[in-house]
Coordinates of C-alpha atoms in Angstrom, one line a residue:
M418 CA -28.3 9.9 -3.8
A419 CA -27.7 8.6 -0.4
G420 CA -25.8 10.4 2.4
N421 CA -23.6 9.7 4.1
R422 CA -21.5 9.9 7.5
G423 CA -17.8 9.5 8.6
V424 CA -15.0 9.7 11.4
V425 CA -13.7 13.0 10.2
Y426 CA -10.7 14.5 12.6
Q427 CA -10.9 17.4 14.1
G428 CA -7.7 18.3 15.6
A429 CA -5.4 16.9 18.2
G430 CA -7.1 14.2 20.3
R431 CA -10.6 15.0 18.7
V432 CA -12.9 12.5 15.8
E433 CA -16.3 13.9 15.4
V434 CA -18.9 11.4 13.0
Q435 CA -20.4 14.1 11.1
D436 CA -22.4 14.0 7.5
I437 CA -19.9 13.4 4.6
A438 CA -20.3 13.5 1.1
Y439 CA -21.6 10.4 -0.8
P440 CA -18.7 9.3 -2.5
E441 CA -18.1 9.8 -6.7
F442 CA -16.1 8.1 -9.4
E443 CA -13.8 11.1 -9.5
L444 CA -11.3 12.0 -6.7
K445 CA -12.5 16.1 -5.2
D446 CA -10.4 18.8 -3.5
G447 CA -10.8 18.5 0.4
P448 CA -8.5 17.8 2.9
G449 CA -4.9 16.5 2.1
V450 CA -5.9 16.0 -1.3
N451 CA -2.5 16.4 -3.1
P452 CA -3.3 18.5 -6.0
A453 CA -2.3 16.2 -8.4
N454 CA -4.9 13.9 -7.6
V455 CA -8.2 16.5 -7.5
G456 CA -10.4 15.5 -10.9
R457 CA -8.6 12.4 -10.5
K458 CA -11.3 10.3 -12.7
V459 CA -11.9 6.7 -11.3
P460 CA -14.4 4.4 -13.3
H461 CA -11.7 1.3 -12.4
G462 CA -13.4 2.2 -9.0
V463 CA -16.8 0.9 -7.1
I464 CA -18.5 1.7 -4.2
L465 CA -18.6 0.1 -1.3
K466 CA -21.7 0.2 1.8
V467 CA -19.2 -0.3 4.8
V468 CA -20.2 -3.7 6.3
A469 CA -17.0 -3.4 8.9
T470 CA -14.4 -0.4 8.9
N471 CA -11.7 -0.9 12.0
I472 CA -9.6 1.8 14.7
C473 CA -6.1 1.0 13.9
G474 CA -2.5 2.8 15.9
S475 CA -2.0 3.9 13.0
D476 CA -5.2 6.1 13.1
Q477 CA -4.5 7.4 16.7
H478 CA -1.0 8.5 15.9
M479 CA -2.8 11.0 14.0
V480 CA -5.3 11.4 16.7
R481 CA -3.2 12.2 19.2
G482 CA -1.8 14.7 16.3
R483 CA 1.6 13.4 15.9
T484 CA 1.3 13.8 12.9
T485 CA 1.1 16.2 10.2
A486 CA -2.8 15.7 8.6
P487 CA -5.2 18.3 7.9
E488 CA -8.3 18.8 10.4
G489 CA -11.5 17.6 8.3
L490 CA -9.8 14.8 6.2
V491 CA -11.8 11.7 6.9
L492 CA -10.5 8.9 9.0
G493 CA -9.9 4.9 8.0
H494 CA -8.2 3.1 6.4
E495 CA -9.4 -0.9 7.3
I496 CA -12.4 -1.6 5.4
T497 CA -14.5 -4.5 4.6
G498 CA -17.9 -3.8 2.1
E499 CA -20.2 -4.7 -0.5
V500 CA -20.8 -3.6 -3.6
V501 CA -23.1 -1.2 -4.7
E502 CA -22.0 0.9 -7.4
K503 CA -19.1 0.0 -10.0
G504 CA -17.4 1.8 -12.3
S505 CA -17.6 1.8 -16.4
D506 CA -14.4 0.4 -16.4
V507 CA -14.6 -2.3 -13.9
E508 CA -14.9 -6.4 -15.8
F509 CA -14.5 -8.6 -13.1
V510 CA -16.2 -7.5 -9.3
E511 CA -20.0 -7.8 -9.4
V512 CA -22.5 -5.5 -7.1
G513 CA -23.5 -7.4 -4.3
D514 CA -19.7 -8.5 -3.9
L515 CA -18.8 -8.9 -0.1
V516 CA -15.1 -8.1 -0.2
S517 CA -12.0 -7.1 2.0
V518 CA -10.1 -4.1 0.7
P519 CA -6.2 -3.6 1.5
F520 CA -5.5 -1.0 3.1
N521 CA -2.3 -0.1 0.1
I522 CA -3.8 2.1 -2.2
S523 CA -2.4 0.3 -5.7
C524 CA -2.9 0.0 -8.8
G525 CA -1.7 -3.0 -10.8
R526 CA -0.3 -1.9 -13.3
C527 CA 3.3 0.1 -12.1
R528 CA 7.5 -1.7 -11.5
N529 CA 6.8 -2.3 -7.7
C530 CA 2.8 -3.5 -8.1
K531 CA 3.9 -6.1 -10.6
E532 CA 6.6 -7.4 -8.2
R533 CA 4.1 -7.9 -5.7
R534 CA 5.5 -4.4 -4.0
T535 CA 1.8 -3.2 -3.4
E536 CA 2.4 -1.0 -0.7
I537 CA 5.2 1.2 -2.3
C538 CA 2.6 2.1 -6.1
L539 CA 4.0 4.6 -8.0
N540 CA 1.0 5.8 -9.7
V541 CA -1.6 6.6 -6.8
N542 CA 0.2 9.1 -4.5
P543 CA 1.5 11.9 -6.3
D544 CA 3.6 12.7 -3.2
R545 CA 5.7 9.7 -2.3
P546 CA 5.4 5.9 -3.0
G547 CA 2.7 4.0 -1.2
S548 CA -0.8 5.4 -0.7
A549 CA -3.7 4.1 2.1
Y550 CA -7.0 5.2 2.2
G551 CA -7.9 8.1 4.6
Y552 CA -3.9 9.1 6.2
V553 CA -1.8 11.8 6.0
D554 CA 0.9 12.1 2.9
M555 CA -1.2 10.0 0.8
G556 CA -3.0 11.7 -1.7
G557 CA -5.8 12.2 -0.7
W558 CA -7.9 9.5 -1.1
V559 CA -11.4 9.7 1.0
G560 CA -11.2 7.1 4.6
G561 CA -13.3 4.1 5.3
Q562 CA -14.6 5.3 9.0
A563 CA -18.0 5.9 6.9
E564 CA -20.8 4.6 5.4
Y565 CA -20.1 4.3 2.2
A566 CA -16.6 4.1 0.4
L567 CA -14.9 4.6 -3.0
V568 CA -12.4 2.2 -4.0
P569 CA -10.0 2.4 -7.0
Y570 CA -8.6 -0.1 -9.5
A571 CA -11.0 -2.5 -7.7
D572 CA -10.5 -5.5 -10.3
W573 CA -6.6 -5.3 -8.8
N574 CA -7.6 -4.1 -5.2
L575 CA -10.7 -6.0 -3.7
L576 CA -10.2 -10.2 -2.7
R577 CA -13.8 -10.9 -3.1
F578 CA -15.1 -13.8 -0.6
P579 CA -16.4 -16.7 -2.2
D580 CA -19.3 -17.7 0.4
R581 CA -21.1 -15.0 1.3
D582 CA -23.1 -16.9 4.1
R583 CA -20.1 -18.2 5.7
A584 CA -18.2 -14.9 4.9
M585 CA -20.8 -13.2 7.7
E586 CA -20.1 -15.5 10.3
K587 CA -16.6 -15.1 10.7
I588 CA -16.8 -10.8 9.8
L589 CA -14.9 -9.4 12.6
D590 CA -12.0 -12.5 11.8
L591 CA -12.0 -11.3 8.1
T592 CA -12.3 -8.2 8.7
M593 CA -8.8 -8.3 10.0
L594 CA -7.7 -9.1 7.0
S595 CA -7.5 -5.5 5.9
D596 CA -4.8 -4.0 7.8
I597 CA -3.5 -6.2 10.7
F598 CA -3.5 -9.7 10.0
P599 CA -1.3 -9.3 7.2
T600 CA 0.4 -6.3 8.9
G601 CA 1.4 -8.9 11.8
Y602 CA 2.0 -11.5 9.7
H603 CA 4.8 -9.3 7.6
G604 CA 6.7 -8.1 10.8
C605 CA 6.6 -12.8 11.5
V606 CA 7.4 -13.8 8.2
T607 CA 10.1 -10.8 7.8
A608 CA 11.7 -11.2 10.9
G609 CA 12.1 -15.2 9.5
V610 CA 9.4 -17.0 11.8
G611 CA 9.2 -20.1 11.5
V612 CA 9.0 -23.8 12.9
G613 CA 10.2 -23.7 16.6
S614 CA 11.1 -19.8 16.5
S615 CA 11.1 -17.8 19.6
V616 CA 9.8 -14.8 18.8
Y617 CA 9.5 -11.7 20.7
V618 CA 6.9 -9.1 19.7
A619 CA 6.8 -5.9 20.9
G620 CA 3.6 -4.6 21.4
A621 CA 0.5 -6.3 22.6
G622 CA -2.0 -3.6 21.4
P623 CA -3.4 -4.9 17.9
V624 CA -0.7 -5.1 15.6
G625 CA 1.0 -6.2 18.3
L626 CA -1.6 -9.4 19.0
A627 CA -1.7 -10.7 14.9
A628 CA 1.9 -11.0 15.5
A629 CA 1.7 -12.9 18.3
A630 CA -0.9 -14.8 16.7
S631 CA 0.6 -15.5 13.2
A632 CA 4.2 -16.4 14.8
Q633 CA 2.0 -19.3 15.7
L634 CA 0.2 -20.4 12.8
L635 CA 4.1 -20.0 11.2
G636 CA 4.8 -22.5 13.7
A637 CA 6.7 -20.4 16.9
A638 CA 7.4 -22.8 20.1
V639 CA 7.2 -19.4 22.0
V640 CA 5.8 -15.8 21.1
I641 CA 6.9 -13.5 24.4
V642 CA 4.8 -10.3 24.0
G643 CA 6.0 -7.7 25.7
D644 CA 4.1 -4.2 27.2
M645 CA 3.7 -1.8 29.7
K646 CA -0.5 -2.3 30.2
E647 CA -1.4 -5.3 32.1
E648 CA -4.5 -5.6 30.5
R649 CA -3.3 -6.5 27.6
L650 CA -0.5 -8.7 28.0
A651 CA -3.3 -10.4 30.0
Q652 CA -4.9 -10.9 26.4
A653 CA -1.7 -12.1 25.1
R654 CA -1.7 -14.7 28.0
S655 CA -5.3 -15.2 26.5
F656 CA -4.2 -17.4 23.5
G657 CA -1.4 -19.1 24.8
C658 CA 1.5 -16.7 24.6
E659 CA 4.4 -15.7 27.4
A660 CA 4.3 -11.9 28.2
V661 CA 7.1 -9.6 30.2
N662 CA 5.9 -6.2 30.9
V663 CA 9.2 -4.6 30.2
A664 CA 8.0 -1.6 33.0
E665 CA 9.4 -3.6 35.5
G666 CA 12.8 -3.6 33.9
D667 CA 14.8 -5.4 31.3
P668 CA 13.0 -7.5 29.3
G669 CA 16.2 -9.8 28.8
E670 CA 16.6 -10.7 31.8
Q671 CA 12.4 -11.7 31.8
I672 CA 12.9 -13.0 28.5
E673 CA 16.1 -15.0 30.3
R674 CA 14.0 -16.3 33.1
I675 CA 11.6 -18.1 30.6
L676 CA 13.8 -19.7 27.7
G677 CA 16.6 -19.9 30.1
S678 CA 18.2 -17.3 27.1
P679 CA 18.3 -13.8 26.7
V680 CA 18.2 -14.3 23.6
V681 CA 15.5 -15.0 21.3
D682 CA 15.8 -16.0 17.0
C683 CA 13.5 -13.5 16.6
A684 CA 12.0 -10.4 17.0
V685 CA 8.9 -7.7 15.7
D686 CA 8.2 -4.2 16.5
A687 CA 4.9 -3.6 16.4
V688 CA 5.1 -0.4 18.5
G689 CA 6.6 2.1 16.3
F690 CA 7.9 5.9 16.8
E691 CA 5.9 6.8 20.3
A692 CA 8.3 4.1 21.3
H693 CA 8.8 4.4 25.7
G694 CA 11.3 3.7 27.2
T695 CA 12.0 0.4 29.9
G696 CA 12.2 -0.3 33.7
K697 CA 12.2 2.6 35.6
D698 CA 12.6 5.0 31.7
A699 CA 9.2 3.4 31.2
E700 CA 7.0 6.3 31.4
K701 CA 9.1 9.0 29.0
E702 CA 9.1 8.7 25.6
A703 CA 11.9 6.7 23.6
P704 CA 11.0 6.6 19.8
A705 CA 14.7 4.5 19.5
S706 CA 13.7 2.4 22.3
V707 CA 12.3 -0.7 21.1
L708 CA 14.2 -1.1 17.8
N709 CA 17.5 -0.7 19.9
T710 CA 16.1 -3.6 22.4
A711 CA 15.0 -5.6 19.5
M712 CA 18.8 -5.3 18.4
A713 CA 19.9 -6.1 21.7
L714 CA 17.4 -9.8 22.1
T715 CA 17.8 -11.1 18.4
R716 CA 20.0 -13.8 17.9
A717 CA 23.9 -13.0 15.8
G718 CA 23.1 -13.8 12.5
G719 CA 18.8 -13.2 13.5
S720 CA 16.4 -10.8 11.8
I721 CA 14.2 -7.8 12.5
G722 CA 10.4 -7.4 11.1
I723 CA 9.0 -3.8 12.0
P724 CA 5.6 -3.2 11.1
G725 CA 5.6 -0.6 13.6
L726 CA 4.6 2.7 12.0
Y727 CA 8.0 5.4 12.1
V728 CA 7.2 8.4 10.4
T729 CA 9.7 11.1 8.2
G730 CA 7.3 14.1 10.4
D731 CA 6.2 13.9 14.0
P732 CA 5.5 18.0 15.1
G733 CA 5.0 16.2 18.8
A734 CA 7.7 15.1 19.2
S735 CA 10.2 15.2 22.3
D736 CA 13.5 16.5 20.8
E737 CA 14.1 17.7 17.4
A738 CA 15.7 15.1 16.2
A739 CA 13.0 13.2 16.0
R740 CA 10.6 15.9 14.9
E741 CA 11.8 14.7 11.3
G742 CA 11.9 11.1 12.0
S743 CA 16.2 11.0 13.1
L744 CA 15.9 8.1 16.1
S745 CA 19.5 7.3 17.9
I746 CA 19.4 4.0 17.3
R747 CA 22.2 1.0 17.6
L748 CA 23.4 0.7 14.1
G749 CA 26.2 -0.9 15.7
L750 CA 24.8 -3.3 17.7
G751 CA 23.3 -4.7 14.8
W752 CA 25.5 -4.7 12.2
S753 CA 27.9 -6.3 14.6
K754 CA 25.0 -9.2 15.2
S755 CA 24.7 -9.3 11.5
H756 CA 21.1 -8.7 12.3
A757 CA 18.8 -8.0 9.3
F758 CA 15.9 -5.0 9.3
F759 CA 12.4 -4.9 7.8
T760 CA 10.6 -2.2 7.2
G761 CA 7.4 -0.3 5.5
Q762 CA 4.2 -0.8 5.1
C763 CA 3.2 -4.4 4.1
P764 CA 2.2 -5.7 1.2
V765 CA -1.0 -7.3 2.3
M766 CA -2.6 -8.0 -1.2
K767 CA 0.8 -11.0 -1.1
Y768 CA -0.9 -12.6 1.7
H769 CA -5.0 -11.9 2.1
R770 CA -6.2 -14.8 -0.1
E771 CA -4.1 -17.4 2.4
L772 CA -4.8 -15.6 5.8
M773 CA -8.8 -15.4 4.4
A774 CA -8.6 -19.8 3.6
A775 CA -6.8 -19.9 7.4
I776 CA -9.9 -18.2 8.9
M777 CA -12.1 -19.8 6.7
T778 CA -10.5 -23.4 7.8
D779 CA -10.5 -22.6 11.6
R780 CA -6.6 -22.8 11.6
V781 CA -7.1 -19.1 13.5
Q782 CA -8.8 -17.3 15.7
I783 CA -7.9 -13.6 15.2
A784 CA -11.1 -12.2 16.0
K785 CA -10.5 -13.4 19.2
A786 CA -6.9 -13.1 19.9
V787 CA -7.3 -9.6 19.7
N788 CA -10.0 -9.2 20.8
A789 CA -12.2 -7.4 18.1
V790 CA -15.3 -5.0 19.7
A791 CA -18.3 -3.8 17.4
I792 CA -19.5 -1.4 18.0
P793 CA -21.8 1.6 15.4
L794 CA -20.3 4.3 14.4
E795 CA -21.4 6.8 15.9
E796 CA -19.7 5.3 19.1
A797 CA -16.5 6.1 17.1
P798 CA -14.9 8.9 19.2
E799 CA -15.9 6.8 22.6
G800 CA -14.0 3.7 20.9
Y801 CA -10.8 6.5 20.0
R802 CA -10.9 7.4 23.4
S803 CA -10.7 4.3 25.1
F804 CA -8.1 3.0 22.7
D805 CA -6.5 5.6 23.2
E806 CA -6.2 4.4 26.9
G807 CA -5.0 1.4 26.8
A808 CA -8.5 -0.9 26.6
A809 CA -7.6 -4.2 24.7
S810 CA -9.5 -4.3 21.9
K811 CA -9.5 -4.4 18.4
Y812 CA -12.7 -2.1 17.9
V813 CA -14.6 -2.8 14.8
L814 CA -17.4 0.3 13.5
D815 CA -20.1 -1.2 12.1
P816 CA -21.4 2.1 10.0
N817 CA -24.4 0.2 8.3
G818 CA -25.9 -2.2 11.2
Y819 CA -24.5 -6.0 9.5
L820 CA -22.7 -6.8 12.7
G821 CA -25.9 -6.0 14.9
T822 CA -24.7 -3.4 16.9
G823 CA -27.9 -0.8 15.8

């Protein structure tokens, strides 16, 4: 049996690359594993040799200590890999297939899965609808920032790349299919982005940049990205977006200088619960700030897509209400403008095949848009530190040397 190494959460601000168990076709007890999932058989699963696995902003929330994630949790929900073993119930996926793994774990059998709501599968997480690899309160499925990873319900979950050689040529783009590209795209679709739209994207991290690229793919006339990190705003400008530094003042006034109007057709919140204020309050954490700004900026009758993460438990929040996910949202403003709000995880399977086609036909260069940078698995702690400091990069881990970093 092969060995295995993975990125392990060690408490607030710390991750380490450690020896971890090689996957088996059964869920074992461990940090974050729901007791009801211990011993669960996975004959419908496959074991992947991981080709690429990415550091995500959602991982960073845990690593900052802003969730109830237990120490010892193996991180990573953005996985692309090669099938090296298959369970006895796997019929269509074959050893040697190169595949993308949706970060949502879903069974394909429950009501929600059959209605294409794979982000809220009813059968994979005893705690609540919806599950993901290596994430707090998501059932305890081991994360994929590792050399090898287990994927359940493989025939259902996996997206196979039809041409291995062509896929490897675009692997930095294709690895974004596991999460941030569909997530950014979902934010835009739910916000109603279409041909000729004006779009405000809050946040120039990888999901925000993916949303901006998605808005362009959907035909937006102008995409405006807001952030307070100049390096990230420069990355947004590099592929044709307008940019506003929210630390320099009211985003609406800056947008008016760009559009001639302080409102946009659509808004996307790619920040989430660790939001800060704007202008003189930019250094202060204000978890409802982006949502309230989005309502102020979006025209009456417009929609707001919210792929940014909001949580039910935030031990690091600045006030008691926010520790339970209760935020001071100006719902009356949204109601008076007849806004539609769309929240929750992206149902990756709803979009990933079409987005794969867009990548393979050169309709979009998502790796360039998010500034994908491949690093060895052993450099994951440095990647987390750099990302936390606001680097305008999407770090892609290379556990087995497929990307040539070793």
